[in-house]
Short mmCIF file of C-alpha atoms in Angstrom, two decimals:
data_model
loop_
_atom_site.label_atom_id
_atom_site.label_comp_id
_atom_site.label_asym_id
_atom_site.label_seq_id
_atom_site.Cartn_x
_atom_site.Cartn_y
_atom_site.Cartn_z
CA UNK G 1134 -77.49 -52.67 8.51
CA UNK G 1135 -77.06 -51.29 12.21
CA UNK G 1136 -76.16 -47.86 12.87
CA UNK G 1137 -74.89 -47.03 16.60
CA UNK G 1138 -76.72 -43.83 17.29
CA UNK G 1139 -74.16 -41.16 18.67
CA UNK G 1140 -76.61 -40.65 21.70
CA UNK G 1141 -76.23 -44.37 21.83
CA UNK G 1142 -72.53 -44.39 22.13
CA UNK G 1143 -72.64 -41.35 23.61
CA UNK G 1144 -74.27 -42.89 26.86
CA UNK G 1145 -72.11 -45.81 26.86
CA UNK G 1146 -69.30 -43.26 27.28
CA UNK G 1147 -71.01 -41.14 29.68
CA UNK G 1148 -71.17 -45.06 31.58
CA UNK G 1149 -67.58 -46.19 30.76
CA UNK G 1150 -66.37 -42.02 32.61
CA UNK G 1151 -68.58 -42.70 35.40
CA UNK G 1152 -68.00 -46.27 36.06
CA UNK G 1153 -64.50 -45.44 36.03
CA UNK G 1154 -64.80 -41.95 38.61
CA UNK G 1155 -67.32 -44.41 41.11
CA UNK G 1156 -64.22 -47.10 41.43
CA UNK G 1157 -61.97 -44.42 42.33
CA UNK G 1158 -64.11 -42.78 44.15
CA UNK G 1159 -64.29 -46.25 46.21
CA UNK G 1160 -60.42 -47.01 45.85
CA UNK G 1161 -59.59 -43.68 47.78
CA UNK G 1162 -61.96 -44.33 50.22
CA UNK G 1163 -60.75 -47.59 50.37
CA UNK G 1164 -56.80 -46.62 50.93
CA UNK G 1165 -57.84 -43.88 53.77
CA UNK G 1166 -58.99 -46.85 56.34
CA UNK G 1167 -56.16 -47.52 58.75
CA UNK G 1168 -55.37 -49.33 61.35
CA UNK G 1169 -58.24 -47.60 63.97
CA UNK G 1170 -60.78 -47.78 61.08
CA UNK G 1171 -59.94 -51.39 60.32
CA UNK G 1172 -60.20 -52.01 64.56
CA UNK G 1173 -63.01 -50.36 64.51
CA UNK G 1174 -64.89 -52.49 62.06
CA UNK G 1175 -63.64 -54.96 64.41
CA UNK G 1176 -65.50 -54.06 66.95
CA UNK G 1177 -68.78 -53.72 64.95
CA UNK G 1178 -68.98 -56.46 64.52
CA UNK G 1179 -67.91 -58.15 66.85
CA UNK G 1180 -70.57 -56.18 69.10
CA UNK G 1181 -73.58 -57.04 66.94
CA UNK G 1182 -72.80 -60.68 67.94
CA UNK G 1183 -72.47 -62.25 64.94
CA UNK G 1184 -68.90 -64.68 65.59
CA UNK G 1185 -69.36 -66.79 62.36
CA UNK G 1186 -66.56 -66.47 59.73
CA UNK G 1187 -67.24 -66.09 56.45
CA UNK G 1188 -64.04 -67.39 55.74
CA UNK G 1189 -62.55 -70.70 56.56
CA UNK G 1190 -58.93 -68.90 57.08
CA UNK G 1191 -60.25 -67.83 59.84
CA UNK G 1192 -60.05 -70.83 61.84
CA UNK G 1193 -56.43 -72.01 60.73
CA UNK G 1194 -53.01 -70.69 62.35
CA UNK G 1195 -53.23 -67.94 64.82
CA UNK G 1196 -55.68 -67.00 66.53
CA UNK G 1197 -55.28 -64.10 68.69
CA UNK G 1198 -55.85 -60.49 68.42
CA UNK G 1199 -52.92 -59.54 65.97
CA UNK G 1200 -54.22 -62.37 63.55
CA UNK G 1201 -57.13 -61.69 63.47
CA UNK G 1202 -56.76 -57.83 63.12
CA UNK G 1203 -54.20 -58.82 60.10
CA UNK G 1204 -56.20 -61.10 58.49
CA UNK G 1205 -59.45 -57.92 58.93
CA UNK G 1206 -56.77 -55.67 57.60
CA UNK G 1207 -55.91 -57.56 54.30
CA UNK G 1208 -59.55 -57.97 54.29
CA UNK G 1209 -60.45 -54.61 53.55
CA UNK G 1210 -57.65 -54.55 51.37
CA UNK G 1211 -59.19 -56.73 49.17
CA UNK G 1212 -62.12 -54.35 48.36
CA UNK G 1213 -61.42 -52.92 45.08
CA UNK G 1214 -60.73 -55.93 43.43
CA UNK G 1215 -63.14 -57.72 44.83
CA UNK G 1216 -65.49 -55.77 43.59
CA UNK G 1217 -63.59 -55.64 40.24
CA UNK G 1218 -63.58 -59.86 40.01
CA UNK G 1219 -67.49 -60.17 40.57
CA UNK G 1220 -68.87 -58.53 37.95
CA UNK G 1221 -65.88 -59.72 35.74
CA UNK G 1222 -66.50 -62.83 36.07
CA UNK G 1223 -70.51 -62.17 36.24
CA UNK G 1224 -70.17 -60.59 32.44
CA UNK G 1225 -67.75 -63.34 31.18
CA UNK G 1226 -69.70 -66.05 32.17
CA UNK G 1227 -72.92 -64.72 30.54
CA UNK G 1228 -71.18 -63.81 27.34
CA UNK G 1229 -70.10 -67.18 27.24
CA UNK G 1230 -73.84 -68.35 28.72
CA UNK G 1231 -74.40 -66.48 25.55
CA UNK G 1232 -72.13 -68.09 23.26
CA UNK G 1233 -73.29 -71.76 25.11
CA UNK G 1234 -77.12 -71.03 24.08
CA UNK G 1235 -75.90 -69.95 20.60
CA UNK G 1236 -74.04 -73.87 20.26
CA UNK G 1237 -76.77 -75.15 21.09
CA UNK G 1238 -79.70 -73.97 18.31
CA UNK G 1239 -77.29 -74.41 15.39
CA UNK G 1240 -75.97 -78.06 17.27
CA UNK G 1241 -80.23 -78.89 17.45
CA UNK G 1242 -80.82 -77.22 14.18
CA UNK G 1243 -83.33 -75.38 15.40
CA UNK G 1244 -84.92 -72.75 12.86
CA UNK G 1245 -86.82 -70.26 15.26
CA UNK G 1246 -83.54 -68.54 16.57
CA UNK G 1247 -81.75 -67.53 13.51
CA UNK G 1248 -83.22 -63.93 13.06
CA UNK G 1249 -81.48 -63.29 16.64
CA UNK G 1250 -77.95 -65.12 15.56
CA UNK G 1251 -76.49 -62.22 15.49
CA UNK G 1252 -77.33 -60.81 18.37
CA UNK G 1253 -75.83 -63.45 20.12
CA UNK G 1254 -72.91 -63.26 17.91
CA UNK G 1255 -72.21 -59.30 18.59
CA UNK G 1256 -72.94 -60.39 22.64
CA UNK G 1257 -70.29 -62.98 22.93
CA UNK G 1258 -68.18 -60.30 21.13
CA UNK G 1259 -67.61 -58.92 24.47
CA UNK G 1260 -65.97 -61.93 25.74
CA UNK G 1261 -61.83 -61.27 24.91
CA UNK G 1262 -63.14 -57.98 26.55
CA UNK G 1263 -63.52 -58.46 29.78
CA UNK G 1264 -61.42 -61.93 29.83
CA UNK G 1265 -58.68 -59.23 28.95
CA UNK G 1266 -59.63 -57.85 33.19
CA UNK G 1267 -59.58 -61.18 34.34
CA UNK G 1268 -56.19 -62.07 33.08
CA UNK G 1269 -55.33 -58.93 34.54
CA UNK G 1270 -56.48 -59.68 38.18
CA UNK G 1271 -55.17 -62.79 37.50
CA UNK G 1272 -51.62 -61.48 37.14
CA UNK G 1273 -52.30 -58.84 40.65
CA UNK G 1274 -53.10 -62.01 42.55
CA UNK G 1275 -49.98 -63.54 41.40
CA UNK G 1276 -47.78 -61.26 42.14
CA UNK G 1277 -49.26 -60.72 46.06
CA UNK G 1278 -50.65 -57.68 45.18
CA UNK G 1279 -54.21 -58.82 45.46
CA UNK G 1280 -55.33 -61.71 47.86
CA UNK G 1281 -59.10 -62.23 46.99
CA UNK G 1282 -57.14 -66.30 46.56
CA UNK G 1283 -56.42 -67.69 50.28
CA UNK G 1284 -54.63 -70.38 48.77
CA UNK G 1285 -51.81 -68.77 47.43
CA UNK G 1286 -50.46 -67.87 50.29
CA UNK G 1287 -47.21 -69.90 50.47
CA UNK G 1288 -47.13 -70.37 54.37
CA UNK G 1289 -49.54 -72.30 53.90
CA UNK G 1290 -48.09 -75.14 52.18
CA UNK G 1291 -44.81 -75.10 54.51
CA UNK G 1292 -45.21 -77.97 57.32
CA UNK G 1293 -42.99 -75.30 59.40
CA UNK G 1294 -44.77 -72.02 58.85
CA UNK G 1295 -47.49 -71.80 62.08
CA UNK G 1296 -49.59 -71.28 58.93
CA UNK G 1297 -49.65 -74.94 57.32
CA UNK G 1298 -52.91 -76.15 56.65
CA UNK G 1299 -52.94 -79.92 55.92
CA UNK G 1300 -56.17 -79.28 52.78
CA UNK G 1301 -54.19 -76.49 51.00
CA UNK G 1302 -51.74 -79.01 50.70
CA UNK G 1303 -53.82 -82.42 49.81
CA UNK G 1304 -54.84 -79.42 46.88
CA UNK G 1305 -51.95 -78.00 45.89
CA UNK G 1306 -52.11 -80.48 43.03
CA UNK G 1307 -55.28 -78.55 41.25
CA UNK G 1308 -54.64 -75.58 43.48
CA UNK G 1309 -51.36 -74.47 42.86
CA UNK G 1310 -49.99 -70.86 40.82
CA UNK G 1311 -48.66 -72.69 37.71
CA UNK G 1312 -51.45 -75.12 36.47
CA UNK G 1313 -54.26 -71.91 37.92
CA UNK G 1314 -52.70 -69.12 35.64
CA UNK G 1315 -52.71 -72.03 32.62
CA UNK G 1316 -55.93 -72.28 33.17
CA UNK G 1317 -57.11 -68.79 33.16
CA UNK G 1318 -55.46 -68.33 29.53
CA UNK G 1319 -57.50 -71.65 28.24
CA UNK G 1320 -60.47 -70.20 29.92
CA UNK G 1321 -60.31 -66.57 27.97
CA UNK G 1322 -57.93 -67.51 24.86
CA UNK G 1323 -60.63 -70.99 24.27
CA UNK G 1324 -64.06 -69.12 24.51
CA UNK G 1325 -62.04 -65.55 22.79
CA UNK G 1326 -61.15 -68.12 19.75
CA UNK G 1327 -64.85 -69.59 19.18
CA UNK G 1328 -66.44 -67.01 19.80
CA UNK G 1329 -64.09 -65.37 16.42
CA UNK G 1330 -64.35 -68.55 15.15
CA UNK G 1331 -67.64 -69.19 15.16
CA UNK G 1332 -68.90 -65.79 13.67
CA UNK G 1333 -67.06 -65.89 11.11
CA UNK G 1334 -67.78 -69.45 9.99
CA UNK G 1335 -70.89 -67.98 10.34
CA UNK G 1336 -70.14 -64.75 8.04
CA UNK G 1337 -68.67 -67.16 5.55
CA UNK G 1338 -72.42 -68.77 5.18
CA UNK G 1339 -73.52 -65.65 4.28
CA UNK G 1340 -71.14 -65.13 1.74
CA UNK G 1341 -71.12 -69.01 -0.26
CA UNK G 1342 -74.51 -70.04 1.63
CA UNK G 1343 -73.06 -73.23 0.97
CA UNK G 1344 -74.35 -76.70 2.96
CA UNK G 1345 -70.52 -77.23 3.46
CA UNK G 1346 -70.03 -74.47 5.28
CA UNK G 1347 -72.82 -74.51 7.22
CA UNK G 1348 -72.19 -78.57 8.15
CA UNK G 1349 -68.86 -76.64 9.55
CA UNK G 1350 -70.21 -74.23 11.72
CA UNK G 1351 -72.37 -77.07 13.41
CA UNK G 1352 -69.02 -78.98 13.98
CA UNK G 1353 -67.40 -75.20 15.40
CA UNK G 1354 -71.19 -75.03 17.23
CA UNK G 1355 -70.45 -78.40 18.75
CA UNK G 1356 -66.57 -78.07 19.69
CA UNK G 1357 -67.56 -74.65 21.83
CA UNK G 1358 -70.54 -76.66 23.92
CA UNK G 1359 -67.52 -79.39 24.77
CA UNK G 1360 -64.66 -77.05 25.23
CA UNK G 1361 -67.67 -74.68 26.99
CA UNK G 1362 -68.90 -78.52 29.71
CA UNK G 1363 -65.42 -78.71 30.59
CA UNK G 1364 -64.04 -74.56 30.85
CA UNK G 1365 -67.46 -73.67 33.26
CA UNK G 1366 -66.59 -76.52 35.71
CA UNK G 1367 -63.16 -74.62 35.41
CA UNK G 1368 -63.44 -71.13 35.76
CA UNK G 1369 -66.60 -71.98 38.62
CA UNK G 1370 -63.89 -73.60 41.18
CA UNK G 1371 -60.76 -71.23 39.86
CA UNK G 1372 -62.88 -68.61 40.07
CA UNK G 1373 -65.46 -68.88 42.72
CA UNK G 1374 -65.50 -72.07 44.55
CA UNK G 1375 -61.40 -71.67 44.94
CA UNK G 1376 -62.32 -68.30 47.26
CA UNK G 1377 -62.93 -70.60 50.32
CA UNK G 1378 -61.11 -73.35 48.77
CA UNK G 1379 -62.28 -75.44 52.35
CA UNK G 1380 -65.82 -75.44 50.59
CA UNK G 1381 -67.10 -78.57 48.68
CA UNK G 1382 -70.27 -78.69 46.40
CA UNK G 1383 -71.30 -80.82 43.54
CA UNK G 1384 -73.75 -78.59 42.63
CA UNK G 1385 -71.61 -75.14 43.54
CA UNK G 1386 -70.37 -75.48 39.33
CA UNK G 1387 -74.09 -76.07 37.75
CA UNK G 1388 -75.49 -72.81 40.41
CA UNK G 1389 -72.62 -70.61 38.51
CA UNK G 1390 -73.18 -71.94 35.40
CA UNK G 1391 -77.16 -71.58 35.68
CA UNK G 1392 -76.78 -67.81 37.47
CA UNK G 1393 -75.26 -66.78 34.17
CA UNK G 1394 -77.48 -68.49 31.51
CA UNK G 1395 -80.76 -66.94 32.96
CA UNK G 1396 -78.66 -63.72 32.86
CA UNK G 1397 -77.13 -63.96 29.08
CA UNK G 1398 -81.26 -65.10 28.11
CA UNK G 1399 -81.48 -61.49 29.43
CA UNK G 1400 -79.26 -60.35 27.37
CA UNK G 1401 -80.09 -60.85 24.13
CA UNK G 1402 -83.25 -60.60 25.23
CA UNK G 1403 -82.69 -56.66 26.01
CA UNK G 1404 -80.88 -56.33 22.65
CA UNK G 1405 -83.10 -57.92 20.53
CA UNK G 1406 -85.81 -56.14 21.81
CA UNK G 1407 -83.84 -52.78 21.15
CA UNK G 1408 -82.73 -53.64 17.67
CA UNK G 1409 -86.21 -54.15 17.14
CA UNK G 1410 -88.01 -50.99 18.95
CA UNK G 1411 -84.96 -49.21 16.09
CA UNK G 1412 -86.64 -50.80 13.79
CA UNK G 1413 -83.55 -53.08 12.78
CA UNK G 1414 -84.72 -55.78 13.61
CA UNK G 1415 -88.49 -56.28 11.63
CA UNK G 1416 -88.86 -59.66 11.42
CA UNK G 1417 -88.33 -59.92 15.69
CA UNK G 1418 -91.93 -61.13 16.85
CA UNK G 1419 -94.09 -61.42 19.71
CA UNK G 1420 -93.42 -64.96 18.56
CA UNK G 1421 -89.02 -64.84 19.26
CA UNK G 1422 -89.60 -62.67 22.40
CA UNK G 1423 -91.87 -65.59 23.56
CA UNK G 1424 -89.26 -68.30 23.06
CA UNK G 1425 -86.87 -65.47 25.20
CA UNK G 1426 -90.03 -65.44 27.51
CA UNK G 1427 -89.66 -68.80 28.45
CA UNK G 1428 -85.99 -69.93 28.33
CA UNK G 1429 -85.85 -66.75 30.39
CA UNK G 1430 -88.66 -68.63 33.19
CA UNK G 1431 -87.16 -71.74 32.84
CA UNK G 1432 -83.73 -70.69 33.63
CA UNK G 1433 -84.96 -68.90 36.68
CA UNK G 1434 -86.20 -71.82 38.36
CA UNK G 1435 -83.84 -74.57 36.83
CA UNK G 1436 -81.48 -71.65 39.01
CA UNK G 1437 -83.57 -72.04 42.09
CA UNK G 1438 -83.58 -75.68 42.14
CA UNK G 1439 -79.73 -75.76 41.68
CA UNK G 1440 -79.76 -72.75 45.02
CA UNK G 1441 -82.20 -74.56 47.62
CA UNK G 1442 -80.94 -78.13 46.43
CA UNK G 1443 -77.98 -77.58 47.18
CA UNK G 1444 -78.58 -74.80 50.51
CA UNK G 1445 -80.52 -78.08 52.02
CA UNK G 1446 -78.60 -80.80 51.65
CA UNK G 1447 -76.08 -78.59 53.57
CA UNK G 1448 -78.09 -77.51 55.21
CA UNK G 1449 -79.90 -80.84 56.19
CA UNK G 1450 -75.89 -82.45 56.99
CA UNK G 1451 -75.00 -79.66 58.71
CA UNK G 1452 -71.25 -80.97 58.46
CA UNK G 1453 -69.50 -77.81 60.35
CA UNK G 1454 -67.09 -77.51 57.50
CA UNK G 1455 -70.46 -76.84 54.90
CA UNK G 1456 -72.56 -74.85 56.77
CA UNK G 1457 -70.10 -72.33 57.54
CA UNK G 1458 -70.46 -70.91 54.51
CA UNK G 1459 -74.38 -70.02 54.92
CA UNK G 1460 -74.08 -69.30 58.71
CA UNK G 1461 -71.34 -66.59 57.37
CA UNK G 1462 -74.56 -65.18 55.13
CA UNK G 1463 -76.69 -65.47 56.78
CA UNK G 1464 -74.68 -63.53 60.11
CA UNK G 1465 -72.91 -60.73 57.44
CA UNK G 1466 -75.28 -60.78 54.30
CA UNK G 1467 -78.35 -60.76 55.26
CA UNK G 1468 -79.44 -57.57 53.39
CA UNK G 1469 -78.52 -59.29 50.14
CA UNK G 1470 -78.66 -63.28 50.55
CA UNK G 1471 -81.91 -64.85 51.13
CA UNK G 1472 -83.60 -61.15 49.61
CA UNK G 1473 -81.93 -62.39 46.43
CA UNK G 1474 -84.63 -64.96 45.82
CA UNK G 1475 -87.00 -62.19 45.59
CA UNK G 1476 -85.45 -61.26 42.04
CA UNK G 1477 -84.01 -64.80 40.94
CA UNK G 1478 -86.90 -66.83 42.21
CA UNK G 1479 -90.07 -64.80 43.00
CA UNK G 1480 -90.91 -62.13 40.37
CA UNK G 1481 -89.99 -63.89 37.53
CA UNK G 1482 -92.67 -67.32 39.40
CA UNK G 1483 -95.63 -64.60 40.06
CA UNK G 1484 -94.86 -62.46 36.76
CA UNK G 1485 -93.82 -63.96 33.65
CA UNK G 1486 -96.18 -67.89 34.52
CA UNK G 1487 -98.29 -66.67 31.77
CA UNK G 1488 -98.59 -67.02 28.88
CA UNK G 1489 -99.42 -64.19 27.06
CA UNK G 1490 -97.33 -61.94 30.03
CA UNK G 1491 -94.21 -63.78 27.18
CA UNK G 1492 -95.46 -61.59 24.16
CA UNK G 1493 -95.36 -58.49 26.17
CA UNK G 1494 -91.88 -56.61 25.11
CA UNK G 1495 -92.86 -54.29 27.86
CA UNK G 1496 -92.87 -56.89 30.46
CA UNK G 1497 -90.65 -59.44 29.54
CA UNK G 1498 -87.37 -56.23 29.04
CA UNK G 1499 -87.89 -55.34 32.95
CA UNK G 1500 -88.15 -58.79 34.18
CA UNK G 1501 -84.79 -59.14 32.03
CA UNK G 1502 -82.79 -56.41 33.79
CA UNK G 1503 -84.82 -57.74 37.34
CA UNK G 1504 -83.09 -60.95 36.73
CA UNK G 1505 -79.59 -58.93 35.27
CA UNK G 1506 -79.69 -57.04 38.72
CA UNK G 1507 -80.54 -60.18 40.39
CA UNK G 1508 -77.65 -62.60 39.74
CA UNK G 1509 -75.10 -59.90 40.12
CA UNK G 1510 -75.89 -59.70 43.53
CA UNK G 1511 -75.83 -63.57 43.83
CA UNK G 1512 -72.52 -63.04 42.28
CA UNK G 1513 -71.75 -60.61 44.91
CA UNK G 1514 -72.60 -63.02 47.58
CA UNK G 1515 -70.54 -66.00 46.02
CA UNK G 1516 -67.34 -63.53 45.86
CA UNK G 1517 -67.82 -60.58 48.65
CA UNK G 1518 -68.06 -62.88 52.41
CA UNK G 1519 -65.00 -64.85 50.57
CA UNK G 1520 -62.37 -62.35 50.03
CA UNK G 1521 -63.82 -59.11 52.08
CA UNK G 1522 -65.47 -60.45 55.05
CA UNK G 1523 -67.61 -58.69 56.86
CA UNK G 1524 -66.59 -55.31 55.80
CA UNK G 1525 -69.14 -54.78 53.33
CA UNK G 1526 -71.57 -52.29 55.05
CA UNK G 1527 -69.23 -48.92 53.56
CA UNK G 1528 -69.02 -46.22 51.65
CA UNK G 1529 -65.96 -48.07 49.93
CA UNK G 1530 -67.57 -51.12 48.59
CA UNK G 1531 -70.74 -49.55 47.36
CA UNK G 1532 -69.03 -47.21 44.96
CA UNK G 1533 -66.51 -50.28 44.30
CA UNK G 1534 -69.43 -52.11 43.38
CA UNK G 1535 -71.51 -49.65 41.40
CA UNK G 1536 -68.73 -48.29 39.69
CA UNK G 1537 -67.45 -52.06 38.32
CA UNK G 1538 -71.29 -52.42 37.22
CA UNK G 1539 -71.98 -49.16 35.89
CA UNK G 1540 -68.50 -49.21 33.57
CA UNK G 1541 -68.74 -52.68 32.67
CA UNK G 1542 -72.02 -51.47 31.17
CA UNK G 1543 -70.92 -48.64 29.30
CA UNK G 1544 -68.34 -51.20 27.22
CA UNK G 1545 -70.85 -54.01 27.10
CA UNK G 1546 -73.19 -51.45 25.59
CA UNK G 1547 -70.41 -49.70 23.89
CA UNK G 1548 -68.11 -53.17 22.39
CA UNK G 1549 -71.40 -54.82 21.38
CA UNK G 1550 -73.20 -51.93 19.07
CA UNK G 1551 -70.21 -51.46 17.49
CA UNK G 1552 -69.77 -55.50 16.54
CA UNK G 1553 -73.52 -55.24 15.43
CA UNK G 1554 -72.39 -52.33 13.24
CA UNK G 1555 -69.84 -54.55 11.26
CA UNK G 1556 -72.28 -57.43 10.34
CA UNK G 1557 -75.46 -58.27 8.69
CA UNK G 1558 -78.36 -58.12 11.28
CA UNK G 1559 -80.54 -60.98 9.05
CA UNK G 1560 -77.72 -64.35 8.38
CA UNK G 1561 -79.00 -64.41 4.93
CA UNK G 1562 -77.02 -68.03 3.96
CA UNK G 1563 -78.34 -69.38 7.32
CA UNK G 1564 -80.86 -72.78 5.68
CA UNK G 1565 -83.35 -72.58 8.59
CA UNK G 1566 -83.62 -68.43 7.84
CA UNK G 1567 -87.02 -68.74 6.29
CA UNK G 1568 -88.56 -71.23 9.46
CA UNK G 1569 -87.26 -68.39 11.50
CA UNK G 1570 -89.24 -65.60 9.16
CA UNK G 1571 -93.17 -67.28 9.58
CA UNK G 1572 -92.02 -69.15 13.16
CA UNK G 1573 -95.03 -68.83 15.19
CA UNK G 1574 -95.90 -70.39 18.32
CA UNK G 1575 -98.92 -72.71 18.59
CA UNK G 1576 -100.16 -72.20 21.83
#
């Protein structure tokens, strides 16, 4: 059995508190921005010569100074909720992707990964925690306390309003508050249920060692794969793509999912290597690390493929409604948009292409951290341009984002490691356990 060390527990609590303090500091700095401050921010943006919109709402409705100022005030006010939203969606999706990877292993009757079964179950236990945060964010937006989703503005579907937007009206069959609330609850409740059910069924297999119970584990794993296939598409639309509801992309859901799938593999690596180093998981060896390293490398390359395909097709077509998505990021997010390719593509390609490197614990662990940071930056680029626009180069946003990341990292450590203390690290009832113990990569 794993024992949660007091030192690591204290570290997680310190991270939670530090994250809350940083976020609170950023929140109060944000609230200190008055109309004059926002006007200065607008002048700074306009003086740079960059005028590409970061959200389609900037091209709809009145275009006078007062309308632009009102929009800028709302974007600046969005900073705290946007920072919390991007990190919460990232960790929720990454945790769900861990459970997806876990379910694929059972559905494929894979033997090599049985050793890390409990690691994946523990990471999946984080789903309801971060899901609760997402539901709180949902409530704040529905009550118009937050304004991350422009389509929730009722004036956009009112033909008598100067803000009327025919495209929003056409999409209102899907993008409406009631249907949105139902889907949010479905995502969180459904994923939380499967995380609990799969963990419970896995523990039952350990107790009974009955092949019929293992067959039920297989069936529930297949069920989650189906659920995840539909839900991951839905939450990519709802939580990310609908931030700018004028924009279309058939690649987006794959791009968003693969980003978190790479991060999910990285999380599995970090927890598994930690347990190995502390002597709690001696069965985890170079061969298991090598396979996880392969998946980390492969998903990083797959993410690059989806990113480039989406960019190339839209850039080549040069349709204004589509290419503005990239123009706004090139002009206002040049420090994060293209440089993230270094973390998510160039570094993994140069470092992890060698098979021998994938057996190096230190290098693979460092690469796992690099990939997680890179994809948090990726989610930053997905969320912030459409919610806070060009007004992100200030102390408030820096403290809010770092505070949210530190808080969720601390909470993740606390929840996952606490769950590991309640589980047998070796699933003794799994019929493929012996295969996993003697697994050896043949090349």
